[in-house]
Coordinates of C-alpha atoms in Angstrom, one line a residue:
X1326 CA 121.1 175.6 142.5
X1327 CA 119.4 175.3 146.5
X1328 CA 119.0 171.4 147.6
X1329 CA 116.6 171.5 150.5
X1330 CA 117.2 169.6 153.3
X1331 CA 113.6 168.7 153.8
X1332 CA 110.8 166.8 152.3
X1333 CA 107.8 168.8 151.5
X1334 CA 106.0 166.7 154.0
X1335 CA 105.4 169.9 156.9
X1336 CA 105.9 167.2 159.8
X1337 CA 108.5 165.5 158.7
X1338 CA 109.6 169.4 157.6
X1339 CA 109.4 170.8 160.9
X1340 CA 110.9 167.9 162.8
X1341 CA 114.0 168.2 161.0
X1342 CA 114.2 172.0 161.2
X1343 CA 114.2 171.3 164.9
X1344 CA 116.8 168.8 165.2
X1345 CA 118.8 170.8 162.8
X1346 CA 118.3 173.8 165.6
X1347 CA 119.2 171.6 168.4
X1348 CA 122.4 170.5 166.5
X1349 CA 123.6 174.0 165.3
X1350 CA 122.6 176.4 168.4
X1351 CA 125.4 179.2 167.5
X1352 CA 127.5 180.1 170.2
X1353 CA 126.9 182.6 172.2
X1354 CA 127.7 186.8 170.4
X1355 CA 130.7 188.1 171.2
X1356 CA 128.6 191.7 172.2
X1357 CA 125.1 192.0 173.7
X1358 CA 122.8 192.0 170.8
X1359 CA 120.1 194.8 171.5
X1360 CA 116.3 193.3 171.8
X1361 CA 115.1 193.0 168.5
X1362 CA 117.2 193.3 165.1
X1363 CA 116.8 197.1 164.3
X1364 CA 118.6 198.6 167.0
X1365 CA 121.7 196.1 165.8
X1366 CA 124.9 198.9 166.1
X1367 CA 128.1 198.0 165.8
X1368 CA 129.7 195.9 163.1
X1369 CA 130.6 192.8 165.7
X1370 CA 126.8 192.4 166.8
X1371 CA 126.1 192.7 162.1
X1372 CA 128.5 189.6 161.8
X1373 CA 127.5 187.5 164.2
X1374 CA 124.4 187.9 162.8
X1375 CA 124.9 188.0 159.2
X1376 CA 126.6 184.6 159.8
X1377 CA 123.5 182.9 161.3
X1378 CA 121.0 183.4 158.7
X1379 CA 123.8 182.7 156.2
X1380 CA 123.8 179.6 158.0
X1381 CA 119.8 179.0 158.6
X1382 CA 119.5 180.1 154.6
X1383 CA 121.8 177.1 153.1
X1384 CA 120.1 175.2 155.7
X1385 CA 116.7 175.2 154.0
X1386 CA 114.8 177.9 157.1
X1387 CA 115.3 180.9 154.7
X1388 CA 113.6 181.1 152.2
X1389 CA 111.5 178.2 152.6
X1390 CA 108.5 179.2 150.2
X1391 CA 110.6 181.5 147.7
X1392 CA 110.6 180.2 144.1
X1393 CA 114.5 178.0 143.2
X1394 CA 114.6 180.6 140.4
X1395 CA 114.7 183.4 142.6
X1396 CA 117.1 181.3 145.4
X1397 CA 114.8 179.8 147.6
X1398 CA 113.4 176.3 148.2
X1399 CA 109.8 176.5 146.4
X1400 CA 108.5 174.6 149.0
X1401 CA 105.0 176.5 149.6
X1402 CA 103.5 176.9 152.7
X1403 CA 106.6 175.4 154.8
X1404 CA 108.1 178.8 155.8
X1405 CA 105.8 179.7 159.1
X1406 CA 107.0 176.6 160.4
X1407 CA 110.3 177.1 160.3
X1408 CA 109.5 180.5 161.6
X1409 CA 108.2 178.6 164.6
X1410 CA 110.7 176.8 165.2
X1411 CA 113.6 179.3 165.2
X1412 CA 111.1 181.3 168.3
X1413 CA 111.0 178.4 169.8
X1414 CA 114.3 177.0 170.0
X1415 CA 115.3 180.7 171.0
X1416 CA 118.0 181.1 168.4
X1417 CA 119.2 184.4 167.3
X1418 CA 116.7 186.3 165.6
X1419 CA 117.6 186.6 161.6
X1420 CA 119.3 190.4 160.9
X1421 CA 117.5 191.2 157.7
X1422 CA 114.3 191.7 158.9
X1423 CA 113.0 194.7 155.9
X1424 CA 114.8 192.6 153.8
X1425 CA 112.9 189.3 154.6
X1426 CA 109.6 190.8 156.3
X1427 CA 109.3 193.5 153.2
X1428 CA 111.5 194.1 151.0
X1429 CA 111.3 190.4 149.6
X1430 CA 107.1 190.5 149.6
X1431 CA 106.8 193.5 147.5
X1432 CA 109.4 192.8 145.0
X1433 CA 107.7 189.3 144.5
X1434 CA 104.5 190.9 143.7
X1435 CA 105.5 194.2 141.7
X1436 CA 109.1 193.0 140.4
X1437 CA 110.2 192.3 137.4
X1438 CA 111.8 189.0 136.7
X1439 CA 115.1 190.5 136.1
X1440 CA 114.8 192.5 139.6
X1441 CA 113.6 189.1 141.4
X1442 CA 116.4 187.1 140.4
X1443 CA 119.0 190.2 141.3
X1444 CA 117.6 191.4 144.7
X1445 CA 115.6 188.1 146.2
X1446 CA 118.6 185.8 146.9
X1447 CA 121.2 187.7 148.1
X1448 CA 118.2 189.1 150.8
X1449 CA 118.0 186.0 151.2
X1450 CA 121.4 184.6 152.8
X1451 CA 121.8 188.2 154.8
X1452 CA 124.6 189.0 152.0
X1453 CA 122.4 192.5 151.5
X1454 CA 120.9 193.6 154.3
X1455 CA 117.8 196.4 153.2
X1456 CA 116.6 199.0 154.7
X1457 CA 113.2 200.9 154.4
X1458 CA 112.8 204.9 153.2
X1459 CA 109.2 205.5 154.2
X1460 CA 109.2 208.4 156.7
X1461 CA 110.1 211.9 156.6
X1462 CA 110.1 214.8 159.0
X1463 CA 107.2 215.9 157.3
X1464 CA 105.2 212.1 156.6
X1465 CA 105.4 209.4 159.0
X1466 CA 101.7 208.4 160.2
X1467 CA 100.3 211.0 156.6
X1468 CA 102.6 208.3 154.5
X1469 CA 101.5 210.2 151.7
X1470 CA 103.0 213.5 152.6
X1471 CA 106.3 212.4 150.8
X1472 CA 108.8 215.5 149.8
X1473 CA 112.0 213.5 148.4
X1474 CA 111.8 214.2 144.8
X1475 CA 112.4 212.3 142.3
X1476 CA 113.6 213.7 138.4
X1477 CA 113.8 212.0 135.3
X1478 CA 117.3 212.4 133.7
X1479 CA 117.5 210.3 131.0
X1480 CA 118.2 206.4 132.2
X1481 CA 118.2 207.8 135.4
X1482 CA 116.3 209.2 138.3
X1483 CA 117.7 212.2 140.3
X1484 CA 117.1 211.6 144.0
X1485 CA 116.5 214.6 146.3
X1486 CA 115.1 214.4 150.4
X1487 CA 115.8 213.6 153.8
X1488 CA 114.6 210.1 155.2
X1489 CA 114.2 209.5 159.0
X1490 CA 113.6 206.8 161.5
X1491 CA 115.8 204.3 159.0
X1492 CA 116.4 201.0 160.7
X1493 CA 120.0 199.3 159.8
X1494 CA 120.6 201.9 157.2
X1495 CA 124.0 202.2 158.7
X1496 CA 124.5 198.7 157.3
X1497 CA 122.4 198.7 154.2
X1498 CA 123.5 198.0 150.7
X1499 CA 119.8 198.9 149.3
X1500 CA 117.0 200.6 150.0
X1501 CA 113.3 200.8 149.7
X1502 CA 112.9 204.3 148.6
X1503 CA 109.2 206.2 148.6
X1504 CA 109.5 209.1 146.4
X1505 CA 107.5 211.7 145.1
X1506 CA 107.7 212.0 141.1
X1507 CA 105.3 214.2 140.4
X1508 CA 103.3 217.3 142.3
X1509 CA 100.2 217.5 140.9
X1510 CA 98.3 214.6 142.5
X1511 CA 99.3 213.3 146.1
X1512 CA 98.9 209.7 145.4
X1513 CA 99.9 209.3 142.1
X1514 CA 101.8 211.2 142.4
X1515 CA 104.6 208.8 144.4
X1516 CA 106.8 206.4 142.7
X1517 CA 109.1 203.3 144.6
X1518 CA 112.5 202.1 143.7
X1519 CA 115.1 199.7 145.1
X1520 CA 117.7 202.4 145.5
X1521 CA 121.8 201.6 145.7
X1522 CA 122.8 202.9 149.3
X1523 CA 126.3 201.5 150.3
X1524 CA 129.0 204.1 149.2
X1525 CA 126.9 205.7 147.0
X1526 CA 127.5 209.4 145.9
X1527 CA 124.9 211.9 147.0
X1528 CA 123.4 209.4 149.6
X1529 CA 124.8 210.6 153.5
X1530 CA 123.5 208.0 156.4
X1531 CA 123.3 209.6 160.3
X1532 CA 122.5 208.3 163.0
X1533 CA 119.9 208.9 165.2
X1534 CA 120.6 208.2 168.9
X1535 CA 117.1 206.9 170.7
X1536 CA 116.4 207.2 174.8
X1537 CA 117.8 203.9 175.4
X1538 CA 121.5 205.1 173.7
X1539 CA 121.3 202.9 171.3
X1540 CA 121.4 203.9 167.2
X1541 CA 120.4 201.5 165.7
X1542 CA 117.6 204.0 163.6
X1543 CA 119.4 206.8 161.1
X1544 CA 118.3 209.9 159.0
X1545 CA 118.7 209.5 155.2
X1546 CA 119.8 212.9 153.2
X1547 CA 119.6 212.7 149.4
X1548 CA 121.6 214.9 147.3
X1549 CA 121.6 215.1 143.6
X1550 CA 121.7 210.9 144.4
X1551 CA 121.5 209.1 140.8
X1552 CA 119.4 205.6 140.8
X1553 CA 119.1 203.7 137.3
X1554 CA 115.4 203.9 135.8
X1555 CA 116.4 199.6 136.2
X1556 CA 115.6 200.0 139.8
X1557 CA 112.1 201.3 139.7
X1558 CA 110.0 199.2 140.8
X1559 CA 106.6 199.0 139.2
X1560 CA 104.9 201.9 137.2
X1561 CA 106.0 205.8 137.2
X1562 CA 102.7 206.6 139.9
X1563 CA 101.9 203.7 141.3
X1564 CA 104.2 203.8 144.5
X1565 CA 101.3 204.7 147.0
X1566 CA 100.1 201.0 145.4
X1567 CA 103.2 199.3 145.8
X1568 CA 103.7 200.9 149.4
X1569 CA 100.4 199.0 150.6
X1570 CA 102.3 195.6 149.7
X1571 CA 105.1 197.0 151.6
X1572 CA 102.5 197.9 154.9
X1573 CA 101.0 195.0 154.8
X1574 CA 103.8 192.8 154.7
X1575 CA 105.0 194.8 157.7
X1576 CA 101.7 195.0 159.9
X1577 CA 101.6 191.1 159.7
X1578 CA 100.0 189.9 156.6
X1579 CA 102.8 187.9 155.7
X1580 CA 104.8 185.8 157.5
X1581 CA 108.1 187.1 155.1
X1582 CA 110.6 184.9 153.0
X1583 CA 111.9 184.0 157.0
X1584 CA 111.6 186.3 159.6
X1585 CA 112.1 184.2 162.9
X1586 CA 114.7 183.9 165.7
X1587 CA 113.9 184.0 169.4
X1588 CA 112.6 187.9 169.2
X1589 CA 108.8 187.7 169.4
X1590 CA 108.6 184.8 171.9
X1591 CA 104.7 185.8 172.8
X1592 CA 104.9 183.3 175.9
X1593 CA 108.4 183.2 176.4
X1594 CA 108.3 186.9 177.3
X1595 CA 105.4 185.8 180.1
X1596 CA 107.9 183.3 181.4
X1597 CA 110.5 186.2 182.0
X1598 CA 108.0 187.4 183.9
X1599 CA 108.0 184.8 186.3
X1600 CA 111.7 184.4 186.5
X1601 CA 111.8 188.3 187.7
X1602 CA 109.1 187.6 189.9
X1603 CA 110.5 184.4 192.3
X1604 CA 114.2 187.3 192.1
X1605 CA 112.5 189.9 193.2
X1606 CA 111.9 191.2 197.0
X1607 CA 109.9 194.2 198.1
X1608 CA 111.5 194.5 201.7
X1609 CA 111.0 191.4 203.2
X1610 CA 108.0 189.9 200.5
X1611 CA 109.1 187.8 197.3
X1612 CA 107.2 189.5 194.3
X1613 CA 106.1 185.8 193.8
X1614 CA 104.6 185.7 196.8
X1615 CA 102.2 188.8 196.3
X1616 CA 98.9 188.0 195.2
X1617 CA 98.8 191.3 192.8
X1618 CA 101.4 190.4 191.1
X1619 CA 100.9 186.4 190.6
X1620 CA 97.5 187.8 189.4
X1621 CA 98.9 190.6 187.0
X1622 CA 101.6 187.8 185.5
X1623 CA 98.3 185.6 185.3
X1624 CA 96.7 188.2 183.1
X1625 CA 99.7 188.9 180.7
X1626 CA 99.8 184.7 180.3
X1627 CA 96.3 184.9 179.4
X1628 CA 96.4 187.6 177.0
X1629 CA 99.6 185.6 175.3
X1630 CA 97.8 182.7 174.6
X1631 CA 95.4 184.4 173.0
X1632 CA 97.8 186.5 170.7
X1633 CA 99.1 182.8 170.3
X1634 CA 96.1 181.2 169.1
X1635 CA 95.1 184.2 166.8
X1636 CA 98.2 183.8 165.2
X1637 CA 97.5 180.3 164.4
X1638 CA 94.2 181.0 163.0
X1639 CA 95.5 183.5 160.8
X1640 CA 97.2 181.0 159.1
X1641 CA 93.9 179.1 157.9
X1642 CA 92.2 181.2 155.6
X1643 CA 88.6 179.3 156.2
X1644 CA 88.8 181.2 159.9
X1645 CA 89.2 184.4 159.3
X1646 CA 86.0 186.5 158.4
X1647 CA 88.2 189.4 156.7
X1648 CA 91.7 189.0 155.2
X1649 CA 93.4 191.6 156.7
X1650 CA 91.4 191.6 160.4
X1651 CA 93.5 189.5 161.9
X1652 CA 97.6 190.3 160.3
X1653 CA 96.1 194.1 161.2
X1654 CA 95.0 193.0 164.5
X1655 CA 97.9 191.3 166.0
X1656 CA 100.7 194.1 164.9
X1657 CA 98.3 196.3 167.5
X1658 CA 97.6 193.7 169.9
X1659 CA 101.6 192.3 169.9
X1660 CA 103.1 195.9 170.0
X1661 CA 100.5 196.7 173.4
X1662 CA 101.2 193.7 174.9
X1663 CA 105.0 193.8 174.8
X1664 CA 104.5 197.4 176.0
X1665 CA 102.4 196.2 179.1
X1666 CA 105.0 192.9 179.8
X1667 CA 107.4 195.6 179.7
X1668 CA 105.9 197.9 182.3
X1669 CA 104.7 194.9 184.9
X1670 CA 108.6 193.8 184.5
X1671 CA 109.7 197.4 185.6
X1672 CA 106.7 197.2 188.6
X1673 CA 108.2 194.3 189.5
X1674 CA 111.8 195.3 189.9
X1675 CA 110.9 198.0 191.8
X1676 CA 113.7 200.5 192.6
X1677 CA 116.6 198.1 190.8
X1678 CA 114.7 198.8 187.5
X1679 CA 116.3 202.0 187.6
X1680 CA 119.9 200.1 187.1
X1681 CA 120.5 199.8 183.2
X1682 CA 121.9 197.1 181.2
X1683 CA 125.5 197.9 182.2
X1684 CA 124.9 197.8 185.1
X1685 CA 125.9 194.5 186.5
X1686 CA 123.3 194.0 189.4
X1687 CA 120.2 195.0 187.0
X1688 CA 117.9 192.2 187.0
X1689 CA 117.5 190.2 184.5
X1690 CA 120.8 192.1 182.7
X1691 CA 118.7 195.2 182.5
X1692 CA 116.2 193.9 180.3
X1693 CA 112.9 195.5 181.7
X1694 CA 113.3 199.2 181.8
X1695 CA 115.5 198.9 177.5
X1696 CA 112.2 197.0 177.0
X1697 CA 110.3 199.7 178.2
X1698 CA 111.4 202.0 176.8
X1699 CA 112.1 200.2 173.7
X1700 CA 108.1 199.5 173.2
X1701 CA 106.9 202.8 172.1
X1702 CA 109.4 202.7 169.3
X1703 CA 107.4 199.2 168.8
X1704 CA 103.8 200.9 169.0
X1705 CA 105.0 203.5 166.7
X1706 CA 106.5 201.5 163.7
X1707 CA 104.4 200.4 160.3
X1708 CA 101.8 203.4 161.0
X1709 CA 101.2 204.0 164.7
X1710 CA 98.6 202.1 166.9
X1711 CA 96.1 205.2 167.0
X1712 CA 96.7 204.8 162.6
X1713 CA 96.1 201.0 163.2
X1714 CA 92.5 201.5 165.0
X1715 CA 91.1 203.6 162.2
X1716 CA 92.7 201.5 159.5
X1717 CA 90.9 198.5 161.3
X1718 CA 87.4 200.6 162.2
X1719 CA 87.2 201.9 158.6
X1720 CA 88.6 198.8 156.4
X1721 CA 87.5 196.3 158.2
X1722 CA 84.4 197.1 160.3
X1723 CA 83.1 199.1 157.8
X1724 CA 82.9 202.2 160.5
X1725 CA 82.4 206.1 159.0
X1726 CA 85.7 208.5 159.3
X1727 CA 85.3 210.3 162.7
X1728 CA 84.7 214.1 162.2

């Protein structure tokens, strides 16, 4: 049974979290960490981040809002505070991002008691890493176009199919998996599983090399793989409904069980631009003295503050005119903010932005070109931003579908 380190008073909890983070700053990673957890490639990176998540979990910074019987701490409404403080402290991110921000909210809503007790504790501690099996070669933004088939065979299901863009699949023990169980209906023919991946017969994980040279993404092939019916989440044919719960959490409508860390520090991103400008030259002119550059950084700072205030507003239900507008808007706005920030960083660095992360002369250790290349994956993930605009227009604003 977990013993929380905090009293339930929010202000006191924030102070204790802040103090704990100050006293438990982890040593630098022996290997350079990627920008986000979905690009973690090596066992050294994984082990370092798993140990950090385990430590945060034991201290009560992860699973804060999750009921005690499922491995959490049972203090409702405090997880967002822990996430905020982890971002403020710029500590390493938590590696089990898919598990914390997608699997846990989905299992809590749709899982049986047995499933909640079995799957959630290891997810919170980081002992069991999760990946997501939604996208396929022919089913990306059109998620309902699933072809991975699950056929019932006694108490098991037999899986055959192909998933792509599977972040952390090479380290995952479990996958949240959307499959087709009926070809007669597009949406009602989908079923959702909690699928074992690690060491499973009939499951092959292959790395996909991105434009950055990193291999955090994978493809996963199922060839007569078996999965017990006990690992089915919700009813047969309810997969689309369950998947919408997952996507709502992924797109920012849920704080997750603890997805904090240095990643996602919006104000810190603009501070990095200032530091870059103070150390970048164009001929005899320092970038920080260039009025055009200064104005561009100020505009990014204004946008950052707007996003920060929108995130604060989203946590107060009485200030939200529609329950989905701000969460959906944040995914769209934050990913494009990150992309514009990285673009500006590359411009400020000028010719030096051609120096990549392994070059000792690269500004900011090669952060800016890496961030810029990475940013395009983020505007695609969780549904492309074009799809996101359609969702906002149709479901939030009530606009008619385009012809």
